[in-house]
Amino acid sequence: MLNRLLMVKAWLLLIVLAKALSINSPASAQVIRTNPQQTESFQERMTQQQEQRNQQTQQQFKETWLRQNLQDPRSQQQQQIIQQQQLIRQQQLRLQQEETRLQQQDFTQQQQLRIQQQQLRQDQQIRQQQFRLQEQRLQQQYRQQKNNL
């Protein structure tokens, strides 16, 4: 987006400079030389200086434009590389988060399984104790009946 904006600005500047150069070029200026051996008049010197400035400006603009356009593909590639690296980092982060979530889920399941196993053991112990108690009562009852007889 930024590169396109720079390109549009560059083209507009090029058009403006081209218009300015065409207005100030010697072809449109009316330079009259009466005697080639005479020293240059003030107006001729000013025209030549303006032409030189225009050529320098045009050359600078061309160099800037070329520099921007030559660097542009590289900077676009760099931007793409940076974006790809960011996408890769985001994907890695998502994978790490998913892995952490799965590990937490696994840990929770293991804890639940341990709790269930512990409850089963406790239930077994309680049943065994109840069975023993019942057996003891029965034995006591048997003894009492035996003693009563």
mmCIF file of C-alpha atoms in Angstrom:
data_model
loop_
_atom_site.group_PDB
_atom_site.id
_atom_site.type_symbol
_atom_site.label_atom_id
_atom_site.label_comp_id
_atom_site.label_asym_id
_atom_site.label_seq_id
_atom_site.Cartn_x
_atom_site.Cartn_y
_atom_site.Cartn_z
ATOM 1 C CA MET A 1 0.000 0.000 0.000
ATOM 2 C CA LEU A 2 2.790 2.394 0.975
ATOM 3 C CA ASN A 3 4.806 1.382 -2.105
ATOM 4 C CA ARG A 4 1.864 2.114 -4.398
ATOM 5 C CA LEU A 5 1.414 5.514 -2.817
ATOM 6 C CA LEU A 6 5.109 6.267 -3.385
ATOM 7 C CA MET A 7 4.816 5.148 -6.990
ATOM 8 C CA VAL A 8 1.826 7.442 -7.594
ATOM 9 C CA LYS A 9 3.668 10.367 -5.997
ATOM 10 C CA ALA A 10 6.755 9.614 -8.093
ATOM 11 C CA TRP A 11 4.746 9.567 -11.307
ATOM 12 C CA LEU A 12 2.982 12.807 -10.422
ATOM 13 C CA LEU A 13 6.334 14.430 -9.678
ATOM 14 C CA LEU A 14 7.686 13.116 -12.985
ATOM 15 C CA ILE A 15 4.724 14.615 -14.857
ATOM 16 C CA VAL A 16 5.133 17.967 -13.097
ATOM 17 C CA LEU A 17 8.860 18.013 -13.827
ATOM 18 C CA ALA A 18 8.299 17.039 -17.442
ATOM 19 C CA LYS A 19 5.836 19.929 -17.823
ATOM 20 C CA ALA A 20 8.239 22.326 -16.107
ATOM 21 C CA LEU A 21 11.137 21.172 -18.265
ATOM 22 C CA SER A 22 9.170 21.446 -21.475
ATOM 23 C CA ILE A 23 8.198 25.028 -20.611
ATOM 24 C CA ASN A 24 11.783 26.005 -19.741
ATOM 25 C CA SER A 25 13.491 24.049 -22.500
ATOM 26 C CA PRO A 26 15.477 25.882 -25.195
ATOM 27 C CA ALA A 27 13.043 24.652 -27.827
ATOM 28 C CA SER A 28 10.255 26.739 -26.319
ATOM 29 C CA ALA A 29 12.460 29.651 -25.334
ATOM 30 C CA GLN A 30 13.077 32.245 -27.960
ATOM 31 C CA VAL A 31 16.831 32.632 -28.012
ATOM 32 C CA ILE A 32 18.013 35.055 -30.616
ATOM 33 C CA ARG A 33 21.678 35.154 -31.433
ATOM 34 C CA THR A 34 22.611 38.044 -33.462
ATOM 35 C CA ASN A 35 26.311 37.510 -33.551
ATOM 36 C CA PRO A 36 27.863 34.187 -32.462
ATOM 37 C CA GLN A 37 31.130 35.941 -31.711
ATOM 38 C CA GLN A 38 29.548 38.310 -29.237
ATOM 39 C CA THR A 39 29.700 37.453 -25.572
ATOM 40 C CA GLU A 40 26.630 35.814 -24.225
ATOM 41 C CA SER A 41 23.914 38.104 -23.144
ATOM 42 C CA PHE A 42 22.505 38.027 -19.635
ATOM 43 C CA GLN A 43 19.349 36.315 -20.855
ATOM 44 C CA GLU A 44 21.301 33.586 -22.636
ATOM 45 C CA ARG A 45 23.336 32.879 -19.527
ATOM 46 C CA MET A 46 20.175 32.744 -17.435
ATOM 47 C CA THR A 47 18.605 30.371 -19.955
ATOM 48 C CA GLN A 48 21.653 28.121 -19.923
ATOM 49 C CA GLN A 49 21.769 28.125 -16.129
ATOM 50 C CA GLN A 50 18.062 27.275 -16.013
ATOM 51 C CA GLU A 51 18.633 24.450 -18.496
ATOM 52 C CA GLN A 52 21.474 23.101 -16.379
ATOM 53 C CA ARG A 53 19.342 23.282 -13.241
ATOM 54 C CA ASN A 54 16.482 21.572 -15.041
ATOM 55 C CA GLN A 55 18.790 18.838 -16.306
ATOM 56 C CA GLN A 56 20.250 18.361 -12.835
ATOM 57 C CA THR A 57 16.778 18.217 -11.292
ATOM 58 C CA GLN A 58 15.629 15.797 -13.952
ATOM 59 C CA GLN A 59 18.728 13.650 -13.429
ATOM 60 C CA GLN A 60 18.230 13.687 -9.656
ATOM 61 C CA PHE A 61 14.595 12.747 -10.113
ATOM 62 C CA LYS A 62 15.549 9.891 -12.437
ATOM 63 C CA GLU A 63 18.150 8.638 -9.974
ATOM 64 C CA THR A 64 15.698 8.843 -7.086
ATOM 65 C CA TRP A 65 12.994 7.146 -9.104
ATOM 66 C CA LEU A 66 15.378 4.400 -10.218
ATOM 67 C CA ARG A 67 16.689 3.956 -6.679
ATOM 68 C CA GLN A 68 13.164 3.636 -5.317
ATOM 69 C CA ASN A 69 12.095 1.265 -8.053
ATOM 70 C CA LEU A 70 15.209 -0.842 -7.778
ATOM 71 C CA GLN A 71 14.924 -1.018 -4.013
ATOM 72 C CA ASP A 72 11.201 -1.554 -4.144
ATOM 73 C CA PRO A 73 11.297 -5.203 -5.240
ATOM 74 C CA ARG A 74 13.877 -5.912 -2.561
ATOM 75 C CA SER A 75 11.866 -4.176 0.123
ATOM 76 C CA GLN A 76 8.745 -5.994 -1.081
ATOM 77 C CA GLN A 77 10.622 -9.274 -0.812
ATOM 78 C CA GLN A 78 11.842 -8.295 2.634
ATOM 79 C CA GLN A 79 8.299 -7.380 3.660
ATOM 80 C CA GLN A 80 7.047 -10.718 2.348
ATOM 81 C CA ILE A 81 9.794 -12.550 4.216
ATOM 82 C CA ILE A 82 8.952 -10.655 7.411
ATOM 83 C CA GLN A 83 5.248 -11.419 6.968
ATOM 84 C CA GLN A 84 6.008 -15.090 6.341
ATOM 85 C CA GLN A 85 8.199 -15.189 9.440
ATOM 86 C CA GLN A 86 5.404 -13.596 11.466
ATOM 87 C CA LEU A 87 2.915 -16.149 10.135
ATOM 88 C CA ILE A 88 5.307 -18.965 11.013
ATOM 89 C CA ARG A 89 5.737 -17.546 14.536
ATOM 90 C CA GLN A 90 1.964 -17.289 14.931
ATOM 91 C CA GLN A 91 1.530 -20.874 13.760
ATOM 92 C CA GLN A 92 4.256 -22.047 16.133
ATOM 93 C CA LEU A 93 2.589 -20.182 18.978
ATOM 94 C CA ARG A 94 -0.778 -21.769 18.133
ATOM 95 C CA LEU A 95 0.846 -25.198 18.010
ATOM 96 C CA GLN A 96 2.531 -24.606 21.361
ATOM 97 C CA GLN A 97 -0.756 -23.446 22.856
ATOM 98 C CA GLU A 98 -2.535 -26.499 21.473
ATOM 99 C CA GLU A 99 0.215 -28.773 22.784
ATOM 100 C CA THR A 100 -0.025 -27.141 26.207
ATOM 101 C CA ARG A 101 -3.808 -27.528 26.167
ATOM 102 C CA LEU A 102 -3.486 -31.203 25.257
ATOM 103 C CA GLN A 103 -0.891 -31.743 27.975
ATOM 104 C CA GLN A 104 -3.166 -30.091 30.521
ATOM 105 C CA GLN A 105 -6.070 -32.191 29.327
ATOM 106 C CA ASP A 106 -3.963 -35.342 29.596
ATOM 107 C CA PHE A 107 -2.788 -34.370 33.071
ATOM 108 C CA THR A 108 -6.374 -33.724 34.158
ATOM 109 C CA GLN A 109 -7.479 -37.092 32.801
ATOM 110 C CA GLN A 110 -4.629 -38.825 34.620
ATOM 111 C CA GLN A 111 -5.566 -37.071 37.846
ATOM 112 C CA GLN A 112 -9.184 -38.120 37.431
ATOM 113 C CA LEU A 113 -8.099 -41.687 36.787
ATOM 114 C CA ARG A 114 -5.945 -41.678 39.946
ATOM 115 C CA ILE A 115 -8.849 -40.297 41.953
ATOM 116 C CA GLN A 116 -11.160 -42.991 40.567
ATOM 117 C CA GLN A 117 -8.635 -45.705 41.381
ATOM 118 C CA GLN A 118 -8.225 -44.344 44.890
ATOM 119 C CA GLN A 119 -11.996 -44.283 45.357
ATOM 120 C CA LEU A 120 -12.221 -47.871 44.128
ATOM 121 C CA ARG A 121 -9.565 -48.960 46.634
ATOM 122 C CA GLN A 122 -11.354 -47.126 49.415
ATOM 123 C CA ASP A 123 -14.658 -48.730 48.402
ATOM 124 C CA GLN A 124 -13.001 -52.144 48.427
ATOM 125 C CA GLN A 125 -11.539 -51.505 51.864
ATOM 126 C CA ILE A 126 -14.922 -50.364 53.166
ATOM 127 C CA ARG A 127 -16.609 -53.484 51.755
ATOM 128 C CA GLN A 128 -13.969 -55.689 53.281
ATOM 129 C CA GLN A 129 -14.396 -53.972 56.638
ATOM 130 C CA GLN A 130 -18.158 -54.295 56.393
ATOM 131 C CA PHE A 131 -17.788 -57.944 55.493
ATOM 132 C CA ARG A 132 -15.500 -58.544 58.479
ATOM 133 C CA LEU A 133 -17.847 -56.697 60.777
ATOM 134 C CA GLN A 134 -20.758 -58.704 59.546
ATOM 135 C CA GLU A 135 -18.781 -61.879 59.959
ATOM 136 C CA GLN A 136 -17.831 -60.873 63.500
ATOM 137 C CA ARG A 137 -21.487 -60.179 64.345
ATOM 138 C CA LEU A 138 -22.527 -63.495 62.965
ATOM 139 C CA GLN A 139 -19.890 -65.228 65.013
ATOM 140 C CA GLN A 140 -20.981 -63.333 68.082
ATOM 141 C CA GLN A 141 -24.580 -64.259 67.479
ATOM 142 C CA TYR A 142 -23.583 -67.846 66.987
ATOM 143 C CA ARG A 143 -21.644 -67.839 70.252
ATOM 144 C CA GLN A 144 -24.488 -66.275 72.112
ATOM 145 C CA GLN A 145 -26.910 -68.818 70.759
ATOM 146 C CA LYS A 146 -24.522 -71.515 71.666
ATOM 147 C CA ASN A 147 -24.141 -70.110 75.160
ATOM 148 C CA ASN A 148 -27.873 -69.774 75.506
ATOM 149 C CA LEU A 149 -28.404 -73.381 74.727
#
